[in-house]
Coordinates of C-alpha atoms in Angstrom, one line a residue:
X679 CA -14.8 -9.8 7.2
X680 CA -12.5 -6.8 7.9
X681 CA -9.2 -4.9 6.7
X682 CA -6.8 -3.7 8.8
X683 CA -4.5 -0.7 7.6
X684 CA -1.0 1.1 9.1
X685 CA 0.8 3.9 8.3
X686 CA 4.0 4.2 9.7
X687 CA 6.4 7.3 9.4
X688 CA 10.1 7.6 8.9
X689 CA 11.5 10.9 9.3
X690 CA 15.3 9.6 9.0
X691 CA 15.8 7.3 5.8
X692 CA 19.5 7.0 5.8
X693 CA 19.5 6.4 9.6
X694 CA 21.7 3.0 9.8
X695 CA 21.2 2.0 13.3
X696 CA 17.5 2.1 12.6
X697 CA 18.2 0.1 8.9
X698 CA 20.5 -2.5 11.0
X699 CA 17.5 -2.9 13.4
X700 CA 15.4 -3.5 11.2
X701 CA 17.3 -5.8 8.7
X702 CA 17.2 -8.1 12.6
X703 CA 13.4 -8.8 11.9
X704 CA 13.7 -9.7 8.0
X705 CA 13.2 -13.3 7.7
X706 CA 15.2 -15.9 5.7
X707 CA 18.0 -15.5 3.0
X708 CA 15.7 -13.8 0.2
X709 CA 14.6 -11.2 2.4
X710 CA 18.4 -10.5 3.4
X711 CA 19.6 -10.9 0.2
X712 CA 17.0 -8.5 -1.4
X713 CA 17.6 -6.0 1.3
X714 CA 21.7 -6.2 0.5
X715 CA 21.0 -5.3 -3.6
X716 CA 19.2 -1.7 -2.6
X717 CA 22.1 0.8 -3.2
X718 CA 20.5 3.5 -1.5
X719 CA 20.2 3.3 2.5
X720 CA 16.3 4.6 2.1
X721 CA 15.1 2.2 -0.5
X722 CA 16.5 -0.1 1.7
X723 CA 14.8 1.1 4.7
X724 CA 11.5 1.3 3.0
X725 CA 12.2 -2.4 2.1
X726 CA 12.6 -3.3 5.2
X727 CA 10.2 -1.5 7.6
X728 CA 7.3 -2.4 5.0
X729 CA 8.5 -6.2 5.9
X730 CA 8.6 -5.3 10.2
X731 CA 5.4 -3.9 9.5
X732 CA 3.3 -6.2 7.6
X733 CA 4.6 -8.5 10.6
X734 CA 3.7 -6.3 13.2
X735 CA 0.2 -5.7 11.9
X736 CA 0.0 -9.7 11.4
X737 CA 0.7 -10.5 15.3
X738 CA -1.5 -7.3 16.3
X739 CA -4.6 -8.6 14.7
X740 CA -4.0 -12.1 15.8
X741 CA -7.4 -13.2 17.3
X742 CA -8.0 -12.9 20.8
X743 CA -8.2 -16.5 21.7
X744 CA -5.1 -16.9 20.1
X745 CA -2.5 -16.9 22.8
X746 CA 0.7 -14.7 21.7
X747 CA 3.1 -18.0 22.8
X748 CA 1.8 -20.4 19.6
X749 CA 3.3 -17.8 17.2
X750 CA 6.1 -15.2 16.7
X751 CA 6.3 -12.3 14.3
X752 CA 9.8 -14.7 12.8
X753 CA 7.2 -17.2 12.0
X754 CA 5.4 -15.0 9.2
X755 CA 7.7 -16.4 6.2
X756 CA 6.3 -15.4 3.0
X757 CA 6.5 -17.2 -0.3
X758 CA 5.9 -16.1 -4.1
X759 CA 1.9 -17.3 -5.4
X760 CA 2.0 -19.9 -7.8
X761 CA 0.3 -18.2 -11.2
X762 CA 1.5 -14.5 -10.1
X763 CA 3.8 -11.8 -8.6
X764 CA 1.8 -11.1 -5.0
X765 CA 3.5 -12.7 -2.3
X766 CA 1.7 -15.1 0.0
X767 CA 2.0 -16.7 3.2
X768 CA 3.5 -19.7 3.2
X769 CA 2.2 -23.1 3.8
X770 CA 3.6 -23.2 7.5
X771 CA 2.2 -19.7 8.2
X772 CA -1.1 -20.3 6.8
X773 CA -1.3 -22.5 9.6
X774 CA -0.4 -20.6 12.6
X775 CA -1.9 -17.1 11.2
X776 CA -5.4 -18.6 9.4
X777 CA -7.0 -15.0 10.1
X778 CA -4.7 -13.6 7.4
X779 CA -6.0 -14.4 3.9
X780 CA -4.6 -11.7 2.1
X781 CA -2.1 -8.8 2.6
X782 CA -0.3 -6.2 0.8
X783 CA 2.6 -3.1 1.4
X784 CA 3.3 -0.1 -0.3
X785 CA 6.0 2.7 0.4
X786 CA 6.6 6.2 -1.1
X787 CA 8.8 8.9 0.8
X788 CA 9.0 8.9 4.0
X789 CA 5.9 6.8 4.6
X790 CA 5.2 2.9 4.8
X791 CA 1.9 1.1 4.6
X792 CA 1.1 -2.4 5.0
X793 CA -2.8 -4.0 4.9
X794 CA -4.3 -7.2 6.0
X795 CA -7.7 -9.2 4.8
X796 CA -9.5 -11.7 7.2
X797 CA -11.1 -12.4 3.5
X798 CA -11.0 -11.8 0.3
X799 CA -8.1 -9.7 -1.6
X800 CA -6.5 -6.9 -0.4
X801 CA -4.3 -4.3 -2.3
X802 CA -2.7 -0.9 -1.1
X803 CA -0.8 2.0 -2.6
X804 CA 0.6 5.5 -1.6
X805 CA 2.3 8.3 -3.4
X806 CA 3.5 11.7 -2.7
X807 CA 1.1 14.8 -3.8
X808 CA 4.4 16.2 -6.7
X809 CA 4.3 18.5 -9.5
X810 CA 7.3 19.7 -10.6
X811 CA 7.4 23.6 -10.2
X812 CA 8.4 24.3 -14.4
X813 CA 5.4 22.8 -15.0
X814 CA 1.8 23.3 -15.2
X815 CA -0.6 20.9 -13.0
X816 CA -2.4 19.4 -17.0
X817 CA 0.8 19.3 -18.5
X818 CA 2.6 16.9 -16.0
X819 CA -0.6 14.9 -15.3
X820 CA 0.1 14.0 -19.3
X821 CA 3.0 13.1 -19.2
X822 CA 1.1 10.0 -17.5
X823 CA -2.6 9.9 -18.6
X824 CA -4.5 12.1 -21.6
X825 CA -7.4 10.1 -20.3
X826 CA -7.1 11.5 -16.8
X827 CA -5.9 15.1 -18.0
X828 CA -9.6 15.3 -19.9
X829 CA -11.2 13.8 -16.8
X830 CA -9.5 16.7 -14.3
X831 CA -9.8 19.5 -16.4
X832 CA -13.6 19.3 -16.8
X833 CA -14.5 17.8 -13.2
X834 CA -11.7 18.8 -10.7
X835 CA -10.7 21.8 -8.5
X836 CA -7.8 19.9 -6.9
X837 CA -6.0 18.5 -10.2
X838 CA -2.5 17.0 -8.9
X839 CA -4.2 15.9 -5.2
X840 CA -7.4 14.3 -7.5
X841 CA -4.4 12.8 -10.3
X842 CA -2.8 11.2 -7.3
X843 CA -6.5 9.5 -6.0
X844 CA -6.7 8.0 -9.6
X845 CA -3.5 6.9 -9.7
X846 CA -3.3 5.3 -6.2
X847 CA -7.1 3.8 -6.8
X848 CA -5.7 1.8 -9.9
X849 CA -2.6 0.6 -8.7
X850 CA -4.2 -0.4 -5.3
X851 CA -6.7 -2.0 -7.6
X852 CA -4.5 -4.4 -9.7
X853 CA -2.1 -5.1 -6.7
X854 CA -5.3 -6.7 -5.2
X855 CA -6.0 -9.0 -7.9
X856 CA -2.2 -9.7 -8.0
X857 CA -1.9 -9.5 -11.6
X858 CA 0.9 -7.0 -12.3
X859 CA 1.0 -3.8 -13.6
X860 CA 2.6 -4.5 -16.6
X861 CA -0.2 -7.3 -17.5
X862 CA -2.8 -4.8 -17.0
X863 CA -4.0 -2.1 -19.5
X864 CA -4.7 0.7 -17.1
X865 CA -6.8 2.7 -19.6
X866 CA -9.5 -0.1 -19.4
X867 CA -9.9 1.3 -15.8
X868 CA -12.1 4.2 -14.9
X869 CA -12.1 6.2 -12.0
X870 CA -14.4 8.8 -11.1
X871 CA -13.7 10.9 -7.9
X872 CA -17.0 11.8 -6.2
X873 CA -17.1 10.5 -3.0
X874 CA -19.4 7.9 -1.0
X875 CA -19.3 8.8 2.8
X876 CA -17.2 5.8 3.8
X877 CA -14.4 7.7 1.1
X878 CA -15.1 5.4 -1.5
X879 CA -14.3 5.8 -5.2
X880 CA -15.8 4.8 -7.7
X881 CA -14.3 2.5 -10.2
X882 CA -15.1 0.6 -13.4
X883 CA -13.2 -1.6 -15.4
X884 CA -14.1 -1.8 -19.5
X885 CA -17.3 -0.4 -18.3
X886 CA -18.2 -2.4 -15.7
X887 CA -19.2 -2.3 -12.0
X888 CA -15.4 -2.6 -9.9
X889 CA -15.8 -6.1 -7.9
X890 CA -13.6 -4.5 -5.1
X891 CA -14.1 -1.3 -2.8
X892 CA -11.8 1.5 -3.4
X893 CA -11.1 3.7 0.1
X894 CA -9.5 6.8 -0.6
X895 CA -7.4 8.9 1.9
X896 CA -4.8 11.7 2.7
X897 CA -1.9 11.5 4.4
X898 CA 0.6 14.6 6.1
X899 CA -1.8 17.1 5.5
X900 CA -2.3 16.1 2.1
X901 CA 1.4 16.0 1.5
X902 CA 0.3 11.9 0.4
X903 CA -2.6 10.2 -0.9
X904 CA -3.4 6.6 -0.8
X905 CA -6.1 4.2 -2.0
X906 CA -7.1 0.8 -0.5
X907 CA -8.9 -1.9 -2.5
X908 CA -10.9 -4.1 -0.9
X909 CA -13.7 -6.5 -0.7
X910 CA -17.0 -4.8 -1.1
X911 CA -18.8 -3.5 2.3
X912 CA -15.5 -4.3 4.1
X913 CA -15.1 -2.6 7.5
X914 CA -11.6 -0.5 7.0
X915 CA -9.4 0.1 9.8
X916 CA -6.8 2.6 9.3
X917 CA -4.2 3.7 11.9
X918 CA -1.0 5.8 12.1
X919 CA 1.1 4.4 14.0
X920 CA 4.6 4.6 15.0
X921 CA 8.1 2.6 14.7
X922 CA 8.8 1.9 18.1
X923 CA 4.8 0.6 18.1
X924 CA 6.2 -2.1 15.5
X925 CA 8.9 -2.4 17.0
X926 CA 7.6 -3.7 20.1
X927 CA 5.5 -6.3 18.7

């Protein structure tokens, strides 16, 4: 079993030859359509480069027997699961991609990330490192969570870079499972931030042992964090990696 992992950069949001180049690799009418409804050139370049990505990464870990001529990054078409929000590979896909059981993107500034899973559920999630300068690092933090504003004011040094790990940790969590954030109570789900060598949280839910891995991570000098959820004693593979790289895949 593995996970695979990119990061991709994009220092120029509202760049619209790179959006239109990009909008080229989206794939059927809903993807187009989707694309068209952003109002802002970024959100719409996030949209669309988490898409070229999650493609990219899907050809690149194709298996090595696999000749490249079978399949094309056009033939990842993606379809909504059945009981949920998570999208899935469709049924054609499935067939010409069957090492990809699982995948999931996330986007938050200037960077994109997209994961794969061989087996197993996958779920990712990256945020910029923010606190607004009129306030004070507890009294932002909650604004969000009184249950992690006790946490980090008895157990951390770092409160806004450690709020950020928590945050991405339960978010990468439920977009795993694929059961929505808004179907989840997120207070039932405990994080605590000391650190396994493989950067691994650790996480409980109502008490419990978390069935998935959570890999924590930095991102621009600590500028972003992100969390990656996966199956436990998974072997993680995380790469930078650039748009010309996707591009040429």
């Amino acid at each position: 079993m593995s996970v695979t992992a990119w990061a991709v950069r994009c220092n120029d949001l509202d760049d619209p030859d790179l959006l239109a180049q990009l909008k080229s690799r989206l794939v059927g009418e809903i993807e187009l359509q989707k694309v068209a409804c952003y109002r802002k050139t970024s959100d719409a370049m996030r949209f669309a480069l988490g898409r070229s990505a999650l493609r990219a990464l899907i050809m690149a870990t194709l298996p090595k027997q696999q000749t490249r001529p079978l399949a094309d990054w056009s033939d990842v078409t993606l379809d909504k699961e059945e009981n949920g929000p998570k999208p899935c590979l469709s049924s054609t896909a499935k067939l010409l991609f069957p090492h990809i059981n699982d995948f999931n993107i996330s986007h938050d500034g200037e960077w994109v990330l997209a994961t794969v899973a061989s087996d197993g559920c996958v779920g990712i999630d990256v945020a910029r490192v923010y606190c607004p300068e009129h306030m004070a690092d507890i009294e932002y933090i909650s604004e969000f969570s009184l249950q992690a504003m006790d946490y980090l004011q008895m157990h951390s040094q770092h409160r806004i870079m450690d709020f950020y790990r928590i945050w991405t940790a339960k978010e990468a969590y439920v977009k795993a499972t694929g059961a929505g954030i808004a179907s989840v109570d997120l207070r039932s789900i405990s994080v605590r931030l000391w650190m396994t060598q493989e950067n691994s949280l650790v996480m409980t839910i109502d008490g419990q042992p978390c069935d998935l891995e959570i890999t924590s991570g930095s991102l621009d000098n600590g500028g972003y964090v992100y969390a990656v959820a996966k199956p436990v004693s998974t072997e993680l593979s995380f790469s930078e990696v650039s748009i010309e790289h996707i591009q040429s895949l």
